[in-house]
Amino acid sequence: MTFDYTGKTVFVSGGTSGINLGIATGFAEAGAQVFVISRSADKVAAAVGRLKAAGAEADGCSADVREMDAVDAAFAQCAERFGEIDVLVSGAAGNFPARANDISSNGFRSVLEIDLLGTHHVMTAGYPRLKKPGASVINISAPQAVVAMTGQSHVCAAKAGVDMVTKTLALEWGPEGIRVNSVIPGPIEDTEGMRRLAPTPDDMDRVVASVPLKRIGQKADMANICLFLGSDMASYVNGTVIPVDGGWYLNTPGTALDPVLDMIAETKSK
Ligand code: NAP
Ligand code: COA
């Protein structure tokens, strides 16, 4: 199936690498004009270049989602360049594997502020620029939102919060014709997230073995669900949390990180 996003504007926070850049690229290839933000100006420039090469009108700017003023300024720049937003994807996130006893107050706060407070900033700064009715908002969640996972207390807390923001805003914004949904990626190949959580080939093999479909996910899998959610074909889909993970959530991966955490502990003790 192909989607036509010609003339539509898509804003992607954290859209300069990994899954989010894959999603941005999917929209670019479907004809959308795409605006991306993240902290690194170099990553923004490189991503904008790749999106243009995919055939899109593209732009972006450096902004830290923890800073409301910076996020608001990014939306103002996007609105000036491309007009009102049809699809808003909030994907900026941070993660590192560490047991709760090894996470400092600042470490826990950093992840909460990027993932959860950052989502609030992107939602509320984006809201005045969303097409009403008709906009589709997609928050990028994680399996940790619904499955407790060792070494991930900060991410579990943050992403569970993201999904509750999704559901609450689906209630608040639904009457204005704005749909808000979350997507839960499973393990996705060639991403920073997987490099951090499954650093060795053995770790990756264990992960793939625990996915019922017996394959790692691709960035295109995530782009496809977002292209669907952003389209009229999903016009009655609101307030949902959709796993796109080959059925991974059915095989509770709660202690999957234990070998990685043991390795980290061993490295530290040397
Ligand atoms: P990634 O490439 O590191 O993507 C994270 C993006 O967020 C980067 O563009 C990063 O760019 C940006 N970012 C980080 N902190 C930021 C901040 N404070 N303000 C603005 N932008 C910020 O990682 P990924 O693995 O593809 O993950 C992408 C999303 O998918 C995340 O929401 C993650 O939780 C979710 N997810 C990933 C997997 C997986 O298999 N990888 C599985 C489940 C869920 P800068 O460094 O330039 O800021
Ligand atoms: N184990 C334990 N604590 C860690 C850690 C680790 N592996 N990595 C960072 N921290 C702690 C730091 O020690 C610091 O706490 P402290 O001040 O008490 O020492 C705190 O986290 C913040 O670290 P800092 O590097 O200053 O934060 P930052 O805001 O520059 O970066 C992170 C945020 C830590 C989430 C960083 O990993 C990041 O930028 N991630 C983005 C990319 C990413 O995670 N991609 C995968 C997405 S799923």
PDB file of N, CA and C in Angstrom, residues 64-149:
ATOM      1  N   ASP A  64      16.524  21.370  22.343  1.00  0.00           N
ATOM      2  CA  ASP A  64      16.473  20.355  23.397  1.00  0.00           C
ATOM      3  C   ASP A  64      15.038  20.302  23.902  1.00  0.00           C
ATOM      4  N   VAL A  65      14.413  19.119  23.829  1.00  0.00           N
ATOM      5  CA  VAL A  65      12.992  19.033  24.206  1.00  0.00           C
ATOM      6  C   VAL A  65      12.770  19.323  25.695  1.00  0.00           C
ATOM      7  N   ARG A  66      13.853  19.354  26.479  1.00  0.00           N
ATOM      8  CA  ARG A  66      13.703  19.703  27.895  1.00  0.00           C
ATOM      9  C   ARG A  66      13.459  21.192  28.086  1.00  0.00           C
ATOM     10  N   GLU A  67      13.711  21.984  27.026  1.00  0.00           N
ATOM     11  CA  GLU A  67      13.579  23.448  27.111  1.00  0.00           C
ATOM     12  C   GLU A  67      12.340  23.899  26.337  1.00  0.00           C
ATOM     13  N   MET A  68      11.302  24.308  27.054  1.00  0.00           N
ATOM     14  CA  MET A  68      10.036  24.685  26.407  1.00  0.00           C
ATOM     15  C   MET A  68      10.228  25.821  25.395  1.00  0.00           C
ATOM     16  N   ASP A  69      11.048  26.817  25.744  1.00  0.00           N
ATOM     17  CA  ASP A  69      11.227  27.954  24.831  1.00  0.00           C
ATOM     18  C   ASP A  69      11.841  27.518  23.510  1.00  0.00           C
ATOM     19  N   ALA A  70      12.822  26.611  23.598  1.00  0.00           N
ATOM     20  CA  ALA A  70      13.480  26.123  22.380  1.00  0.00           C
ATOM     21  C   ALA A  70      12.505  25.327  21.521  1.00  0.00           C
ATOM     22  N   VAL A  71      11.669  24.524  22.173  1.00  0.00           N
ATOM     23  CA  VAL A  71      10.688  23.715  21.429  1.00  0.00           C
ATOM     24  C   VAL A  71       9.668  24.635  20.758  1.00  0.00           C
ATOM     25  N   ASP A  72       9.216  25.635  21.503  1.00  0.00           N
ATOM     26  CA  ASP A  72       8.234  26.583  20.949  1.00  0.00           C
ATOM     27  C   ASP A  72       8.827  27.330  19.742  1.00  0.00           C
ATOM     28  N   ALA A  73      10.085  27.734  19.857  1.00  0.00           N
ATOM     29  CA  ALA A  73      10.744  28.443  18.749  1.00  0.00           C
ATOM     30  C   ALA A  73      10.856  27.533  17.524  1.00  0.00           C
ATOM     31  N   ALA A  74      11.090  26.242  17.758  1.00  0.00           N
ATOM     32  CA  ALA A  74      11.183  25.300  16.629  1.00  0.00           C
ATOM     33  C   ALA A  74       9.838  25.197  15.918  1.00  0.00           C
ATOM     34  N   PHE A  75       8.764  25.109  16.692  1.00  0.00           N
ATOM     35  CA  PHE A  75       7.440  25.038  16.059  1.00  0.00           C
ATOM     36  C   PHE A  75       7.128  26.325  15.294  1.00  0.00           C
ATOM     37  N   ALA A  76       7.552  27.475  15.835  1.00  0.00           N
ATOM     38  CA  ALA A  76       7.318  28.743  15.131  1.00  0.00           C
ATOM     39  C   ALA A  76       8.048  28.725  13.786  1.00  0.00           C
ATOM     40  N   GLN A  77       9.278  28.217  13.798  1.00  0.00           N
ATOM     41  CA  GLN A  77      10.059  28.146  12.551  1.00  0.00           C
ATOM     42  C   GLN A  77       9.399  27.198  11.551  1.00  0.00           C
ATOM     43  N   CYS A  78       8.915  26.071  12.053  1.00  0.00           N
ATOM     44  CA  CYS A  78       8.241  25.100  11.181  1.00  0.00           C
ATOM     45  C   CYS A  78       6.979  25.726  10.580  1.00  0.00           C
ATOM     46  N   ALA A  79       6.198  26.419  11.426  1.00  0.00           N
ATOM     47  CA  ALA A  79       4.937  27.018  10.947  1.00  0.00           C
ATOM     48  C   ALA A  79       5.205  28.070   9.885  1.00  0.00           C
ATOM     49  N   GLU A  80       6.259  28.858  10.105  1.00  0.00           N
ATOM     50  CA  GLU A  80       6.593  29.903   9.136  1.00  0.00           C
ATOM     51  C   GLU A  80       6.984  29.285   7.789  1.00  0.00           C
ATOM     52  N   ARG A  81       7.711  28.175   7.854  1.00  0.00           N
ATOM     53  CA  ARG A  81       8.194  27.540   6.622  1.00  0.00           C
ATOM     54  C   ARG A  81       7.113  26.717   5.926  1.00  0.00           C
ATOM     55  N   PHE A  82       6.356  25.908   6.727  1.00  0.00           N
ATOM     56  CA  PHE A  82       5.476  24.913   6.106  1.00  0.00           C
ATOM     57  C   PHE A  82       3.992  25.054   6.465  1.00  0.00           C
ATOM     58  N   GLY A  83       3.638  26.014   7.335  1.00  0.00           N
ATOM     59  CA  GLY A  83       2.221  26.152   7.698  1.00  0.00           C
ATOM     60  C   GLY A  83       1.797  25.159   8.773  1.00  0.00           C
ATOM     61  N   GLU A  84       0.479  24.912   8.860  1.00  0.00           N
ATOM     62  CA  GLU A  84      -0.023  24.092   9.965  1.00  0.00           C
ATOM     63  C   GLU A  84       0.409  22.626   9.806  1.00  0.00           C
ATOM     64  N   ILE A  85       0.460  21.969  10.976  1.00  0.00           N
ATOM     65  CA  ILE A  85       1.019  20.609  11.025  1.00  0.00           C
ATOM     66  C   ILE A  85      -0.089  19.561  10.912  1.00  0.00           C
ATOM     67  N   ASP A  86       0.115  18.620   9.979  1.00  0.00           N
ATOM     68  CA  ASP A  86      -0.837  17.527   9.791  1.00  0.00           C
ATOM     69  C   ASP A  86      -0.499  16.329  10.677  1.00  0.00           C
ATOM     70  N   VAL A  87       0.796  16.049  10.809  1.00  0.00           N
ATOM     71  CA  VAL A  87       1.234  14.899  11.614  1.00  0.00           C
ATOM     72  C   VAL A  87       2.377  15.339  12.532  1.00  0.00           C
ATOM     73  N   LEU A  88       2.205  15.093  13.819  1.00  0.00           N
ATOM     74  CA  LEU A  88       3.235  15.430  14.806  1.00  0.00           C
ATOM     75  C   LEU A  88       3.728  14.133  15.441  1.00  0.00           C
ATOM     76  N   VAL A  89       5.019  13.848  15.273  1.00  0.00           N
ATOM     77  CA  VAL A  89       5.621  12.645  15.864  1.00  0.00           C
ATOM     78  C   VAL A  89       6.568  13.086  16.979  1.00  0.00           C
ATOM     79  N   SER A  90       6.343  12.605  18.194  1.00  0.00           N
ATOM     80  CA  SER A  90       7.227  12.933  19.321  1.00  0.00           C
ATOM     81  C   SER A  90       8.067  11.701  19.646  1.00  0.00           C
ATOM     82  N   GLY A  91       9.358  11.770  19.284  1.00  0.00           N
ATOM     83  CA  GLY A  91      10.185  10.567  19.431  1.00  0.00           C
ATOM     84  C   GLY A  91      11.481  10.762  20.179  1.00  0.00           C
ATOM     85  N   ALA A  92      11.799  12.002  20.569  1.00  0.00           N
ATOM     86  CA  ALA A  92      13.076  12.228  21.270  1.00  0.00           C
ATOM     87  C   ALA A  92      13.100  11.443  22.578  1.00  0.00           C
ATOM     88  N   ALA A  93      14.213  10.779  22.845  1.00  0.00           N
ATOM     89  CA  ALA A  93      14.305   9.980  24.064  1.00  0.00           C
ATOM     90  C   ALA A  93      15.753   9.722  24.418  1.00  0.00           C
ATOM     91  N   GLY A  94      15.960   9.355  25.670  1.00  0.00           N
ATOM     92  CA  GLY A  94      17.289   8.960  26.141  1.00  0.00           C
ATOM     93  C   GLY A  94      17.168   7.690  26.952  1.00  0.00           C
ATOM     94  N   ASN A  95      18.229   6.887  26.921  1.00  0.00           N
ATOM     95  CA  ASN A  95      18.202   5.633  27.665  1.00  0.00           C
ATOM     96  C   ASN A  95      19.621   5.178  27.954  1.00  0.00           C
ATOM     97  N   PHE A  96      19.807   4.554  29.096  1.00  0.00           N
ATOM     98  CA  PHE A  96      21.033   3.801  29.374  1.00  0.00           C
ATOM     99  C   PHE A  96      20.639   2.678  30.325  1.00  0.00           C
ATOM    100  N   PRO A  97      21.296   1.513  30.188  1.00  0.00           N
ATOM    101  CA  PRO A  97      20.949   0.419  31.091  1.00  0.00           C
ATOM    102  C   PRO A  97      21.685   0.548  32.414  1.00  0.00           C
ATOM    103  N   ALA A  98      20.942   0.564  33.497  1.00  0.00           N
ATOM    104  CA  ALA A  98      21.552   0.609  34.833  1.00  0.00           C
ATOM    105  C   ALA A  98      20.491   0.219  35.856  1.00  0.00           C
ATOM    106  N   ARG A  99      20.913  -0.599  36.824  1.00  0.00           N
ATOM    107  CA  ARG A  99      19.967  -0.931  37.885  1.00  0.00           C
ATOM    108  C   ARG A  99      19.667   0.335  38.689  1.00  0.00           C
ATOM    109  N   ALA A 100      18.474   0.383  39.285  1.00  0.00           N
ATOM    110  CA  ALA A 100      18.017   1.597  39.974  1.00  0.00           C
ATOM    111  C   ALA A 100      19.045   2.096  40.983  1.00  0.00           C
ATOM    112  N   ASN A 101      19.720   1.148  41.693  1.00  0.00           N
ATOM    113  CA  ASN A 101      20.695   1.575  42.700  1.00  0.00           C
ATOM    114  C   ASN A 101      21.901   2.281  42.095  1.00  0.00           C
ATOM    115  N   ASP A 102      22.084   2.108  40.779  1.00  0.00           N
ATOM    116  CA  ASP A 102      23.221   2.747  40.098  1.00  0.00           C
ATOM    117  C   ASP A 102      22.792   3.978  39.297  1.00  0.00           C
ATOM    118  N   ILE A 103      21.550   4.407  39.459  1.00  0.00           N
ATOM    119  CA  ILE A 103      21.084   5.609  38.741  1.00  0.00           C
ATOM    120  C   ILE A 103      21.008   6.762  39.743  1.00  0.00           C
ATOM    121  N   SER A 104      21.769   7.818  39.465  1.00  0.00           N
ATOM    122  CA  SER A 104      21.740   8.982  40.357  1.00  0.00           C
ATOM    123  C   SER A 104      20.442   9.745  40.148  1.00  0.00           C
ATOM    124  N   SER A 105      20.219  10.671  41.056  1.00  0.00           N
ATOM    125  CA  SER A 105      19.034  11.529  40.941  1.00  0.00           C
ATOM    126  C   SER A 105      19.038  12.235  39.575  1.00  0.00           C
ATOM    127  N   ASN A 106      20.209  12.724  39.193  1.00  0.00           N
ATOM    128  CA  ASN A 106      20.305  13.443  37.912  1.00  0.00           C
ATOM    129  C   ASN A 106      20.108  12.509  36.717  1.00  0.00           C
ATOM    130  N   GLY A 107      20.589  11.275  36.844  1.00  0.00           N
ATOM    131  CA  GLY A 107      20.412  10.308  35.759  1.00  0.00           C
ATOM    132  C   GLY A 107      18.939   9.989  35.537  1.00  0.00           C
ATOM    133  N   PHE A 108      18.233   9.743  36.644  1.00  0.00           N
ATOM    134  CA  PHE A 108      16.796   9.454  36.545  1.00  0.00           C
ATOM    135  C   PHE A 108      16.062  10.663  35.977  1.00  0.00           C
ATOM    136  N   ARG A 109      16.427  11.837  36.495  1.00  0.00           N
ATOM    137  CA  ARG A 109      15.773  13.078  36.055  1.00  0.00           C
ATOM    138  C   ARG A 109      16.006  13.316  34.554  1.00  0.00           C
ATOM    139  N   SER A 110      17.229  13.041  34.086  1.00  0.00           N
ATOM    140  CA  SER A 110      17.545  13.295  32.675  1.00  0.00           C
ATOM    141  C   SER A 110      16.600  12.532  31.754  1.00  0.00           C
ATOM    142  N   VAL A 111      16.419  11.251  32.055  1.00  0.00           N
ATOM    143  CA  VAL A 111      15.560  10.434  31.186  1.00  0.00           C
ATOM    144  C   VAL A 111      14.096  10.872  31.306  1.00  0.00           C
ATOM    145  N   LEU A 112      13.655  11.128  32.543  1.00  0.00           N
ATOM    146  CA  LEU A 112      12.275  11.616  32.703  1.00  0.00           C
ATOM    147  C   LEU A 112      12.064  12.932  31.959  1.00  0.00           C
ATOM    148  N   GLU A 113      13.056  13.808  32.037  1.00  0.00           N
ATOM    149  CA  GLU A 113      12.883  15.134  31.417  1.00  0.00           C
ATOM    150  C   GLU A 113      12.907  15.059  29.893  1.00  0.00           C
ATOM    151  N   ILE A 114      13.734  14.165  29.341  1.00  0.00           N
ATOM    152  CA  ILE A 114      13.759  14.047  27.875  1.00  0.00           C
ATOM    153  C   ILE A 114      12.472  13.359  27.400  1.00  0.00           C
ATOM    154  N   ASP A 115      12.184  12.189  27.973  1.00  0.00           N
ATOM    155  CA  ASP A 115      11.088  11.363  27.442  1.00  0.00           C
ATOM    156  C   ASP A 115       9.711  11.942  27.814  1.00  0.00           C
ATOM    157  N   LEU A 116       9.530  12.269  29.092  1.00  0.00           N
ATOM    158  CA  LEU A 116       8.173  12.593  29.549  1.00  0.00           C
ATOM    159  C   LEU A 116       7.889  14.096  29.526  1.00  0.00           C
ATOM    160  N   LEU A 117       8.746  14.871  30.209  1.00  0.00           N
ATOM    161  CA  LEU A 117       8.540  16.322  30.160  1.00  0.00           C
ATOM    162  C   LEU A 117       8.703  16.822  28.720  1.00  0.00           C
ATOM    163  N   GLY A 118       9.664  16.216  28.000  1.00  0.00           N
ATOM    164  CA  GLY A 118       9.873  16.590  26.593  1.00  0.00           C
ATOM    165  C   GLY A 118       8.618  16.336  25.766  1.00  0.00           C
ATOM    166  N   THR A 119       7.945  15.228  26.036  1.00  0.00           N
ATOM    167  CA  THR A 119       6.692  14.943  25.315  1.00  0.00           C
ATOM    168  C   THR A 119       5.653  16.010  25.636  1.00  0.00           C
ATOM    169  N   HIS A 120       5.554  16.380  26.906  1.00  0.00           N
ATOM    170  CA  HIS A 120       4.611  17.448  27.286  1.00  0.00           C
ATOM    171  C   HIS A 120       4.948  18.741  26.541  1.00  0.00           C
ATOM    172  N   HIS A 121       6.231  19.072  26.481  1.00  0.00           N
ATOM    173  CA  HIS A 121       6.626  20.297  25.768  1.00  0.00           C
ATOM    174  C   HIS A 121       6.247  20.226  24.291  1.00  0.00           C
ATOM    175  N   VAL A 122       6.560  19.082  23.667  1.00  0.00           N
ATOM    176  CA  VAL A 122       6.281  18.943  22.225  1.00  0.00           C
ATOM    177  C   VAL A 122       4.770  18.976  21.981  1.00  0.00           C
ATOM    178  N   MET A 123       3.996  18.332  22.866  1.00  0.00           N
ATOM    179  CA  MET A 123       2.535  18.344  22.696  1.00  0.00           C
ATOM    180  C   MET A 123       1.975  19.762  22.832  1.00  0.00           C
ATOM    181  N   THR A 124       2.369  20.445  23.893  1.00  0.00           N
ATOM    182  CA  THR A 124       1.710  21.724  24.185  1.00  0.00           C
ATOM    183  C   THR A 124       2.236  22.858  23.309  1.00  0.00           C
ATOM    184  N   ALA A 125       3.513  22.808  22.936  1.00  0.00           N
ATOM    185  CA  ALA A 125       4.019  23.832  22.011  1.00  0.00           C
ATOM    186  C   ALA A 125       3.512  23.557  20.595  1.00  0.00           C
ATOM    187  N   GLY A 126       3.319  22.267  20.284  1.00  0.00           N
ATOM    188  CA  GLY A 126       2.832  21.925  18.945  1.00  0.00           C
ATOM    189  C   GLY A 126       1.356  22.221  18.763  1.00  0.00           C
ATOM    190  N   TYR A 127       0.584  22.092  19.847  1.00  0.00           N
ATOM    191  CA  TYR A 127      -0.882  22.181  19.769  1.00  0.00           C
ATOM    192  C   TYR A 127      -1.426  23.380  18.969  1.00  0.00           C
ATOM    193  N   PRO A 128      -0.950  24.616  19.217  1.00  0.00           N
ATOM    194  CA  PRO A 128      -1.532  25.754  18.470  1.00  0.00           C
ATOM    195  C   PRO A 128      -1.290  25.662  16.975  1.00  0.00           C
ATOM    196  N   ARG A 129      -0.282  24.871  16.571  1.00  0.00           N
ATOM    197  CA  ARG A 129       0.065  24.793  15.139  1.00  0.00           C
ATOM    198  C   ARG A 129      -0.532  23.555  14.472  1.00  0.00           C
ATOM    199  N   LEU A 130      -1.303  22.746  15.214  1.00  0.00           N
ATOM    200  CA  LEU A 130      -1.875  21.525  14.626  1.00  0.00           C
ATOM    201  C   LEU A 130      -3.099  21.847  13.787  1.00  0.00           C
ATOM    202  N   LYS A 131      -3.299  21.100  12.719  1.00  0.00           N
ATOM    203  CA  LYS A 131      -4.489  21.264  11.894  1.00  0.00           C
ATOM    204  C   LYS A 131      -5.706  20.778  12.690  1.00  0.00           C
ATOM    205  N   LYS A 132      -6.732  21.640  12.759  1.00  0.00           N
ATOM    206  CA  LYS A 132      -7.927  21.279  13.534  1.00  0.00           C
ATOM    207  C   LYS A 132      -9.165  21.514  12.676  1.00  0.00           C
ATOM    208  N   PRO A 133      -9.961  20.514  12.321  1.00  0.00           N
ATOM    209  CA  PRO A 133      -9.740  19.124  12.670  1.00  0.00           C
ATOM    210  C   PRO A 133      -8.786  18.470  11.685  1.00  0.00           C
ATOM    211  N   GLY A 134      -8.299  17.302  12.048  1.00  0.00           N
ATOM    212  CA  GLY A 134      -7.562  16.495  11.072  1.00  0.00           C
ATOM    213  C   GLY A 134      -6.177  16.069  11.477  1.00  0.00           C
ATOM    214  N   ALA A 135      -5.546  16.753  12.466  1.00  0.00           N
ATOM    215  CA  ALA A 135      -4.163  16.390  12.788  1.00  0.00           C
ATOM    216  C   ALA A 135      -4.084  15.024  13.475  1.00  0.00           C
ATOM    217  N   SER A 136      -2.969  14.355  13.245  1.00  0.00           N
ATOM    218  CA  SER A 136      -2.683  13.084  13.909  1.00  0.00           C
ATOM    219  C   SER A 136      -1.384  13.227  14.693  1.00  0.00           C
ATOM    220  N   VAL A 137      -1.453  12.902  15.985  1.00  0.00           N
ATOM    221  CA  VAL A 137      -0.266  12.993  16.840  1.00  0.00           C
ATOM    222  C   VAL A 137       0.167  11.573  17.204  1.00  0.00           C
ATOM    223  N   ILE A 138       1.466  11.313  17.072  1.00  0.00           N
ATOM    224  CA  ILE A 138       1.986   9.959  17.334  1.00  0.00           C
ATOM    225  C   ILE A 138       3.143  10.064  18.315  1.00  0.00           C
ATOM    226  N   ASN A 139       2.978   9.501  19.499  1.00  0.00           N
ATOM    227  CA  ASN A 139       4.077   9.459  20.468  1.00  0.00           C
ATOM    228  C   ASN A 139       4.800   8.127  20.349  1.00  0.00           C
ATOM    229  N   ILE A 140       6.141   8.200  20.314  1.00  0.00           N
ATOM    230  CA  ILE A 140       6.928   6.966  20.231  1.00  0.00           C
ATOM    231  C   ILE A 140       7.198   6.482  21.658  1.00  0.00           C
ATOM    232  N   SER A 141       6.552   5.392  21.996  1.00  0.00           N
ATOM    233  CA  SER A 141       6.687   4.816  23.335  1.00  0.00           C
ATOM    234  C   SER A 141       7.744   3.708  23.307  1.00  0.00           C
ATOM    235  N   ALA A 142       7.626   2.742  24.185  1.00  0.00           N
ATOM    236  CA  ALA A 142       8.596   1.635  24.234  1.00  0.00           C
ATOM    237  C   ALA A 142       7.961   0.477  25.001  1.00  0.00           C
ATOM    238  N   PRO A 143       8.467  -0.734  24.802  1.00  0.00           N
ATOM    239  CA  PRO A 143       7.933  -1.882  25.558  1.00  0.00           C
ATOM    240  C   PRO A 143       7.980  -1.632  27.068  1.00  0.00           C
ATOM    241  N   GLN A 144       8.991  -0.854  27.513  1.00  0.00           N
ATOM    242  CA  GLN A 144       9.148  -0.573  28.944  1.00  0.00           C
ATOM    243  C   GLN A 144       7.919   0.128  29.530  1.00  0.00           C
ATOM    244  N   ALA A 145       7.061   0.688  28.688  1.00  0.00           N
ATOM    245  CA  ALA A 145       5.859   1.360  29.191  1.00  0.00           C
ATOM    246  C   ALA A 145       4.874   0.362  29.773  1.00  0.00           C
ATOM    247  N   VAL A 146       4.932  -0.869  29.280  1.00  0.00           N
ATOM    248  CA  VAL A 146       3.937  -1.848  29.712  1.00  0.00           C
ATOM    249  C   VAL A 146       4.561  -3.085  30.368  1.00  0.00           C
ATOM    250  N   VAL A 147       5.881  -3.250  30.222  1.00  0.00           N
ATOM    251  CA  VAL A 147       6.558  -4.421  30.782  1.00  0.00           C
ATOM    252  C   VAL A 147       7.698  -3.957  31.684  1.00  0.00           C
ATOM    253  N   ALA A 148       7.655  -4.345  32.956  1.00  0.00           N
ATOM    254  CA  ALA A 148       8.763  -4.012  33.845  1.00  0.00           C
ATOM    255  C   ALA A 148      10.025  -4.703  33.338  1.00  0.00           C
ATOM    256  N   MET A 149      11.139  -3.977  33.331  1.00  0.00           N
ATOM    257  CA  MET A 149      12.376  -4.529  32.754  1.00  0.00           C
ATOM    258  C   MET A 149      13.552  -4.155  33.646  1.00  0.00           C
TER     259      MET A 149
END
